[in-house]
């Protein structure tokens, strides 16, 4: 079935900057249907459980950081004290929990044709400084992994979006009960 559902979180920086309406309208404008929505101030326990804690996730997050540093010409050891992907992944998760609990977020389920892929396209790649214009991350932020590390935080990139149908199913059920999702 090409009609899919995906989870979007407007992160604390988006809420703080007053971008809720603007960001929601981008998804609506593209033809996606909002089938569930709420504002939540996540607890550290919720944020910890929302993001995976597998060795695989740590390694993948750490490897992504290493690639970003390579492109930016930054030495991970002198910046963060290690170049081990798993250790760097654990650092990202810790800082991600601080970020995601720093203020309220807006959680929503979007439905539409190939919604998972389409929403990722509208959101853009993880690091805003290299996200293309026209994407949410490219249009509303110039943050980068090296600046973020210098300031002891993860990149502030406004939006979370599920990156596969499997991840979407798990993430939707994490934030919403079945009766909070509407068919209309
Ligand atoms: P995504 O949000 O584009 O799917 P993920 O790899 O799932 O990216 O990482 C989750 C979040 O962790 C990102 O949105 C970002 O806030 C933060 N993050 C991921 N990788 C890095 C990094 O290399 N440096 C700083 N922050 C990162
Ligand atoms: Mg992700």
PDB file of C-alpha atoms and ligand atoms in Angstrom:
ATOM      1  CA  UNK A   1       0.000   0.000   0.000  1.00  0.00           C
ATOM      2  CA  UNK A   2       1.566   3.345  -1.004  1.00  0.00           C
ATOM      3  CA  UNK A   3      -0.557   5.248   1.552  1.00  0.00           C
ATOM      4  CA  UNK A   4       1.644   5.431   4.642  1.00  0.00           C
ATOM      5  CA  UNK A   5       1.760   7.086   8.055  1.00  0.00           C
ATOM      6  CA  UNK A   6       4.870   8.668   9.515  1.00  0.00           C
ATOM      7  CA  UNK A   7       5.806  10.428  12.760  1.00  0.00           C
ATOM      8  CA  UNK A   8       6.969  14.036  12.854  1.00  0.00           C
ATOM      9  CA  UNK A   9       8.173  15.861  15.978  1.00  0.00           C
ATOM     10  CA  UNK A  10       8.606  19.633  15.939  1.00  0.00           C
ATOM     11  CA  UNK A  11      11.605  19.818  18.253  1.00  0.00           C
ATOM     12  CA  UNK A  12      12.061  22.342  21.115  1.00  0.00           C
ATOM     13  CA  UNK A  13      14.015  24.804  18.914  1.00  0.00           C
ATOM     14  CA  UNK A  14      11.139  24.936  16.403  1.00  0.00           C
ATOM     15  CA  UNK A  15       8.586  25.550  19.168  1.00  0.00           C
ATOM     16  CA  UNK A  16      10.805  28.140  20.886  1.00  0.00           C
ATOM     17  CA  UNK A  17      11.313  30.008  17.619  1.00  0.00           C
ATOM     18  CA  UNK A  18       7.572  30.217  16.941  1.00  0.00           C
ATOM     19  CA  UNK A  19       7.752  28.048  13.837  1.00  0.00           C
ATOM     20  CA  UNK A  20       4.961  25.567  14.653  1.00  0.00           C
ATOM     21  CA  UNK A  21       2.466  27.062  12.200  1.00  0.00           C
ATOM     22  CA  UNK A  22       4.974  27.603   9.431  1.00  0.00           C
ATOM     23  CA  UNK A  23       6.340  24.083   9.618  1.00  0.00           C
ATOM     24  CA  UNK A  24       2.914  22.431   9.809  1.00  0.00           C
ATOM     25  CA  UNK A  25       1.790  24.434   6.777  1.00  0.00           C
ATOM     26  CA  UNK A  26       4.683  23.052   4.733  1.00  0.00           C
ATOM     27  CA  UNK A  27       3.453  19.512   5.316  1.00  0.00           C
ATOM     28  CA  UNK A  28      -0.182  20.480   4.641  1.00  0.00           C
ATOM     29  CA  UNK A  29       0.782  22.380   1.483  1.00  0.00           C
ATOM     30  CA  UNK A  30       2.475  19.262   0.109  1.00  0.00           C
ATOM     31  CA  UNK A  31      -0.774  17.331   0.522  1.00  0.00           C
ATOM     32  CA  UNK A  32      -0.033  15.377   3.686  1.00  0.00           C
ATOM     33  CA  UNK A  33      -2.937  14.820   6.066  1.00  0.00           C
ATOM     34  CA  UNK A  34      -2.542  15.371   9.832  1.00  0.00           C
ATOM     35  CA  UNK A  35      -4.234  12.389  11.475  1.00  0.00           C
ATOM     36  CA  UNK A  36      -2.968  12.924  15.055  1.00  0.00           C
ATOM     37  CA  UNK A  37      -1.329  15.792  16.936  1.00  0.00           C
ATOM     38  CA  UNK A  38      -0.347  16.886  20.483  1.00  0.00           C
ATOM     39  CA  UNK A  39       2.091  19.066  22.448  1.00  0.00           C
ATOM     40  CA  UNK A  40       4.296  17.179  24.916  1.00  0.00           C
ATOM     41  CA  UNK A  41       7.156  18.122  27.230  1.00  0.00           C
ATOM     42  CA  UNK A  42       9.044  14.834  27.119  1.00  0.00           C
ATOM     43  CA  UNK A  43      10.733  13.474  30.233  1.00  0.00           C
ATOM     44  CA  UNK A  44      14.361  12.286  30.047  1.00  0.00           C
ATOM     45  CA  UNK A  45      13.020   8.709  30.405  1.00  0.00           C
ATOM     46  CA  UNK A  46      10.719   9.148  27.397  1.00  0.00           C
ATOM     47  CA  UNK A  47      13.484  10.667  25.258  1.00  0.00           C
ATOM     48  CA  UNK A  48      15.851   7.875  26.320  1.00  0.00           C
ATOM     49  CA  UNK A  49      13.338   5.201  25.284  1.00  0.00           C
ATOM     50  CA  UNK A  50      12.299   6.972  22.081  1.00  0.00           C
ATOM     51  CA  UNK A  51      15.797   6.870  20.569  1.00  0.00           C
ATOM     52  CA  UNK A  52      17.300   3.393  20.238  1.00  0.00           C
ATOM     53  CA  UNK A  53      20.079   2.213  22.557  1.00  0.00           C
ATOM     54  CA  UNK A  54      21.444  -0.612  20.422  1.00  0.00           C
ATOM     55  CA  UNK A  55      25.139  -0.918  19.642  1.00  0.00           C
ATOM     56  CA  UNK A  56      24.072  -0.635  15.998  1.00  0.00           C
ATOM     57  CA  UNK A  57      22.378   2.765  16.544  1.00  0.00           C
ATOM     58  CA  UNK A  58      25.365   4.117  18.505  1.00  0.00           C
ATOM     59  CA  UNK A  59      27.741   2.966  15.796  1.00  0.00           C
ATOM     60  CA  UNK A  60      25.636   4.443  13.031  1.00  0.00           C
ATOM     61  CA  UNK A  61      25.178   7.800  14.818  1.00  0.00           C
ATOM     62  CA  UNK A  62      28.903   7.931  15.664  1.00  0.00           C
ATOM     63  CA  UNK A  63      29.925   7.071  12.101  1.00  0.00           C
ATOM     64  CA  UNK A  64      27.666   9.809  10.779  1.00  0.00           C
ATOM     65  CA  UNK A  65      29.336  12.291  13.131  1.00  0.00           C
ATOM     66  CA  UNK A  66      32.786  11.120  11.976  1.00  0.00           C
ATOM     67  CA  UNK A  67      31.801  11.643   8.318  1.00  0.00           C
ATOM     68  CA  UNK A  68      30.476  15.124   9.102  1.00  0.00           C
ATOM     69  CA  UNK A  69      33.716  15.997  10.918  1.00  0.00           C
ATOM     70  CA  UNK A  70      35.797  14.720   8.009  1.00  0.00           C
ATOM     71  CA  UNK A  71      33.888  16.991   5.624  1.00  0.00           C
ATOM     72  CA  UNK A  72      34.263  19.936   8.008  1.00  0.00           C
ATOM     73  CA  UNK A  73      37.960  19.233   8.651  1.00  0.00           C
ATOM     74  CA  UNK A  74      37.498  18.684  12.388  1.00  0.00           C
ATOM     75  CA  UNK A  75      39.575  16.246  14.477  1.00  0.00           C
ATOM     76  CA  UNK A  76      37.114  14.232  16.617  1.00  0.00           C
ATOM     77  CA  UNK A  77      39.755  13.346  19.241  1.00  0.00           C
ATOM     78  CA  UNK A  78      40.686  16.920  20.016  1.00  0.00           C
ATOM     79  CA  UNK A  79      37.060  18.087  19.852  1.00  0.00           C
ATOM     80  CA  UNK A  80      35.328  15.277  21.765  1.00  0.00           C
ATOM     81  CA  UNK A  81      38.145  13.178  23.215  1.00  0.00           C
ATOM     82  CA  UNK A  82      37.520  10.043  21.144  1.00  0.00           C
ATOM     83  CA  UNK A  83      37.201   8.814  17.567  1.00  0.00           C
ATOM     84  CA  UNK A  84      35.444   5.571  18.464  1.00  0.00           C
ATOM     85  CA  UNK A  85      32.073   5.500  16.625  1.00  0.00           C
ATOM     86  CA  UNK A  86      30.223   3.716  19.468  1.00  0.00           C
ATOM     87  CA  UNK A  87      31.515   6.194  22.094  1.00  0.00           C
ATOM     88  CA  UNK A  88      30.579   9.116  19.841  1.00  0.00           C
ATOM     89  CA  UNK A  89      27.128   7.572  19.310  1.00  0.00           C
ATOM     90  CA  UNK A  90      26.646   7.402  23.088  1.00  0.00           C
ATOM     91  CA  UNK A  91      27.689  11.065  23.369  1.00  0.00           C
ATOM     92  CA  UNK A  92      25.125  12.007  20.700  1.00  0.00           C
ATOM     93  CA  UNK A  93      22.359  10.107  22.471  1.00  0.00           C
ATOM     94  CA  UNK A  94      23.119  11.819  25.813  1.00  0.00           C
ATOM     95  CA  UNK A  95      23.088  15.264  24.226  1.00  0.00           C
ATOM     96  CA  UNK A  96      20.007  14.385  22.170  1.00  0.00           C
ATOM     97  CA  UNK A  97      18.085  13.650  25.380  1.00  0.00           C
ATOM     98  CA  UNK A  98      19.108  17.079  26.756  1.00  0.00           C
ATOM     99  CA  UNK A  99      17.945  18.732  23.506  1.00  0.00           C
ATOM    100  CA  UNK A 100      14.619  16.910  23.218  1.00  0.00           C
ATOM    101  CA  UNK A 101      13.683  17.641  26.853  1.00  0.00           C
ATOM    102  CA  UNK A 102      14.770  21.312  26.831  1.00  0.00           C
ATOM    103  CA  UNK A 103      11.210  22.474  26.033  1.00  0.00           C
ATOM    104  CA  UNK A 104       7.883  21.232  24.701  1.00  0.00           C
ATOM    105  CA  UNK A 105       7.627  19.456  21.368  1.00  0.00           C
ATOM    106  CA  UNK A 106       4.719  18.995  18.962  1.00  0.00           C
ATOM    107  CA  UNK A 107       4.137  15.389  17.912  1.00  0.00           C
ATOM    108  CA  UNK A 108       2.049  14.519  14.871  1.00  0.00           C
ATOM    109  CA  UNK A 109       1.214  11.655  12.574  1.00  0.00           C
ATOM    110  CA  UNK A 110       1.122  12.525   8.883  1.00  0.00           C
ATOM    111  CA  UNK A 111      -0.604  10.370   6.300  1.00  0.00           C
ATOM    112  CA  UNK A 112      -0.256  10.284   2.539  1.00  0.00           C
ATOM    113  CA  UNK A 113       1.199   8.637  -0.525  1.00  0.00           C
ATOM    114  CA  UNK A 114       4.725   7.433   0.376  1.00  0.00           C
ATOM    115  CA  UNK A 115       4.565   9.671   3.446  1.00  0.00           C
ATOM    116  CA  UNK A 116       7.783   8.349   5.023  1.00  0.00           C
ATOM    117  CA  UNK A 117       9.974   9.206   2.043  1.00  0.00           C
ATOM    118  CA  UNK A 118       8.099  12.406   1.147  1.00  0.00           C
ATOM    119  CA  UNK A 119       8.400  13.826   4.682  1.00  0.00           C
ATOM    120  CA  UNK A 120      12.147  13.058   4.815  1.00  0.00           C
ATOM    121  CA  UNK A 121      12.502  14.884   1.480  1.00  0.00           C
ATOM    122  CA  UNK A 122      10.666  17.959   2.829  1.00  0.00           C
ATOM    123  CA  UNK A 123      12.713  17.898   6.073  1.00  0.00           C
ATOM    124  CA  UNK A 124      16.147  17.480   4.428  1.00  0.00           C
ATOM    125  CA  UNK A 125      19.411  15.938   5.672  1.00  0.00           C
ATOM    126  CA  UNK A 126      20.487  15.948   9.330  1.00  0.00           C
ATOM    127  CA  UNK A 127      23.015  18.815   9.282  1.00  0.00           C
ATOM    128  CA  UNK A 128      21.239  22.112   8.442  1.00  0.00           C
ATOM    129  CA  UNK A 129      24.377  23.832   7.067  1.00  0.00           C
ATOM    130  CA  UNK A 130      24.436  21.344   4.197  1.00  0.00           C
ATOM    131  CA  UNK A 131      20.664  20.866   3.796  1.00  0.00           C
ATOM    132  CA  UNK A 132      19.458  22.202   0.426  1.00  0.00           C
ATOM    133  CA  UNK A 133      17.303  25.332   0.171  1.00  0.00           C
ATOM    134  CA  UNK A 134      13.644  24.419  -0.029  1.00  0.00           C
ATOM    135  CA  UNK A 135      13.971  21.860   2.749  1.00  0.00           C
ATOM    136  CA  UNK A 136      12.862  22.743   6.285  1.00  0.00           C
ATOM    137  CA  UNK A 137      16.335  22.246   7.752  1.00  0.00           C
ATOM    138  CA  UNK A 138      17.977  24.186   4.896  1.00  0.00           C
ATOM    139  CA  UNK A 139      15.509  27.073   5.001  1.00  0.00           C
ATOM    140  CA  UNK A 140      15.296  27.634   8.758  1.00  0.00           C
ATOM    141  CA  UNK A 141      18.753  26.830  10.133  1.00  0.00           C
ATOM    142  CA  UNK A 142      22.481  27.128   9.440  1.00  0.00           C
ATOM    143  CA  UNK A 143      23.618  24.929  12.360  1.00  0.00           C
ATOM    144  CA  UNK A 144      26.410  22.358  11.874  1.00  0.00           C
ATOM    145  CA  UNK A 145      27.943  19.428  13.821  1.00  0.00           C
ATOM    146  CA  UNK A 146      31.228  21.256  14.540  1.00  0.00           C
ATOM    147  CA  UNK A 147      29.517  24.351  15.975  1.00  0.00           C
ATOM    148  CA  UNK A 148      27.186  22.070  17.946  1.00  0.00           C
ATOM    149  CA  UNK A 149      30.117  20.120  19.446  1.00  0.00           C
ATOM    150  CA  UNK A 150      31.894  23.365  20.335  1.00  0.00           C
ATOM    151  CA  UNK A 151      28.793  24.381  22.268  1.00  0.00           C
ATOM    152  CA  UNK A 152      28.417  20.913  23.856  1.00  0.00           C
ATOM    153  CA  UNK A 153      25.140  19.976  22.153  1.00  0.00           C
ATOM    154  CA  UNK A 154      23.722  18.110  19.140  1.00  0.00           C
ATOM    155  CA  UNK A 155      22.691  19.915  15.972  1.00  0.00           C
ATOM    156  CA  UNK A 156      19.457  21.834  16.362  1.00  0.00           C
ATOM    157  CA  UNK A 157      17.564  20.844  13.246  1.00  0.00           C
ATOM    158  CA  UNK A 158      13.953  21.665  14.077  1.00  0.00           C
ATOM    159  CA  UNK A 159      12.203  18.464  13.067  1.00  0.00           C
ATOM    160  CA  UNK A 160      12.315  14.719  13.635  1.00  0.00           C
ATOM    161  CA  UNK A 161      10.893  12.443  10.933  1.00  0.00           C
ATOM    162  CA  UNK A 162      10.799   8.637  10.856  1.00  0.00           C
ATOM    163  CA  UNK A 163      13.236   7.256   8.331  1.00  0.00           C
ATOM    164  CA  UNK A 164      11.609   3.923   7.410  1.00  0.00           C
ATOM    165  CA  UNK A 165       8.166   2.343   7.527  1.00  0.00           C
ATOM    166  CA  UNK A 166       9.303   0.087  10.391  1.00  0.00           C
ATOM    167  CA  UNK A 167      10.670   3.035  12.384  1.00  0.00           C
ATOM    168  CA  UNK A 168       7.426   4.947  11.681  1.00  0.00           C
ATOM    169  CA  UNK A 169       5.264   2.134  13.073  1.00  0.00           C
ATOM    170  CA  UNK A 170       7.316   1.951  16.289  1.00  0.00           C
ATOM    171  CA  UNK A 171       7.541   5.720  16.721  1.00  0.00           C
ATOM    172  CA  UNK A 172       3.820   6.367  16.088  1.00  0.00           C
ATOM    173  CA  UNK A 173       2.841   3.815  18.719  1.00  0.00           C
ATOM    174  CA  UNK A 174       5.398   5.332  21.113  1.00  0.00           C
ATOM    175  CA  UNK A 175       3.626   8.722  21.169  1.00  0.00           C
ATOM    176  CA  UNK A 176       0.017   7.882  20.252  1.00  0.00           C
ATOM    177  CA  UNK A 177      -2.646   5.410  21.350  1.00  0.00           C
ATOM    178  CA  UNK A 178      -4.648   3.929  18.441  1.00  0.00           C
ATOM    179  CA  UNK A 179      -7.745   5.937  19.478  1.00  0.00           C
ATOM    180  CA  UNK A 180      -5.785   9.210  19.221  1.00  0.00           C
ATOM    181  CA  UNK A 181      -5.238   8.664  15.486  1.00  0.00           C
ATOM    182  CA  UNK A 182      -8.168   9.634  13.260  1.00  0.00           C
ATOM    183  CA  UNK A 183      -9.314   8.340   9.862  1.00  0.00           C
ATOM    184  CA  UNK A 184     -11.157  11.044   7.935  1.00  0.00           C
TER     185      UNK A 184
HETATM  186  P1  LIG B   1      17.841  12.412  11.562  1.00  0.00           P
HETATM  187  O1  LIG B   1      17.122  13.302  12.557  1.00  0.00           O
HETATM  188  O2  LIG B   1      18.219  13.178  10.321  1.00  0.00           O
HETATM  189  O3  LIG B   1      17.086  11.138  11.256  1.00  0.00           O
HETATM  190  P2  LIG B   1      19.596  10.795  13.241  1.00  0.00           P
HETATM  191  O4  LIG B   1      20.843  10.173  12.749  1.00  0.00           O
HETATM  192  O5  LIG B   1      18.401   9.911  13.456  1.00  0.00           O
HETATM  193  O6  LIG B   1      19.228  12.004  12.249  1.00  0.00           O
HETATM  194  O7  LIG B   1      19.964  11.542  14.592  1.00  0.00           O
HETATM  195  C1  LIG B   1      18.982  12.005  15.473  1.00  0.00           C
HETATM  196  C2  LIG B   1      19.327  13.429  15.880  1.00  0.00           C
HETATM  197  O8  LIG B   1      20.572  13.454  16.596  1.00  0.00           O
HETATM  198  C3  LIG B   1      19.531  14.419  14.735  1.00  0.00           C
HETATM  199  O9  LIG B   1      18.329  14.941  14.204  1.00  0.00           O
HETATM  200  C4  LIG B   1      20.387  15.480  15.392  1.00  0.00           C
HETATM  201  O10 LIG B   1      19.614  16.355  16.207  1.00  0.00           O
HETATM  202  C5  LIG B   1      21.289  14.634  16.291  1.00  0.00           C
HETATM  203  N1  LIG B   1      22.516  14.242  15.586  1.00  0.00           N
HETATM  204  C6  LIG B   1      22.666  13.173  14.795  1.00  0.00           C
HETATM  205  N2  LIG B   1      23.903  13.095  14.292  1.00  0.00           N
HETATM  206  C7  LIG B   1      24.553  14.166  14.803  1.00  0.00           C
HETATM  207  C8  LIG B   1      25.897  14.656  14.648  1.00  0.00           C
HETATM  208  O11 LIG B   1      26.729  14.113  13.915  1.00  0.00           O
HETATM  209  N3  LIG B   1      26.214  15.784  15.335  1.00  0.00           N
HETATM  210  C9  LIG B   1      25.324  16.425  16.116  1.00  0.00           C
HETATM  211  N4  LIG B   1      24.066  16.007  16.262  1.00  0.00           N
HETATM  212  C10 LIG B   1      23.676  14.892  15.616  1.00  0.00           C
HETATM  213 MG1  LIG B   2      16.596   9.518  12.546  1.00  0.00          MG
END
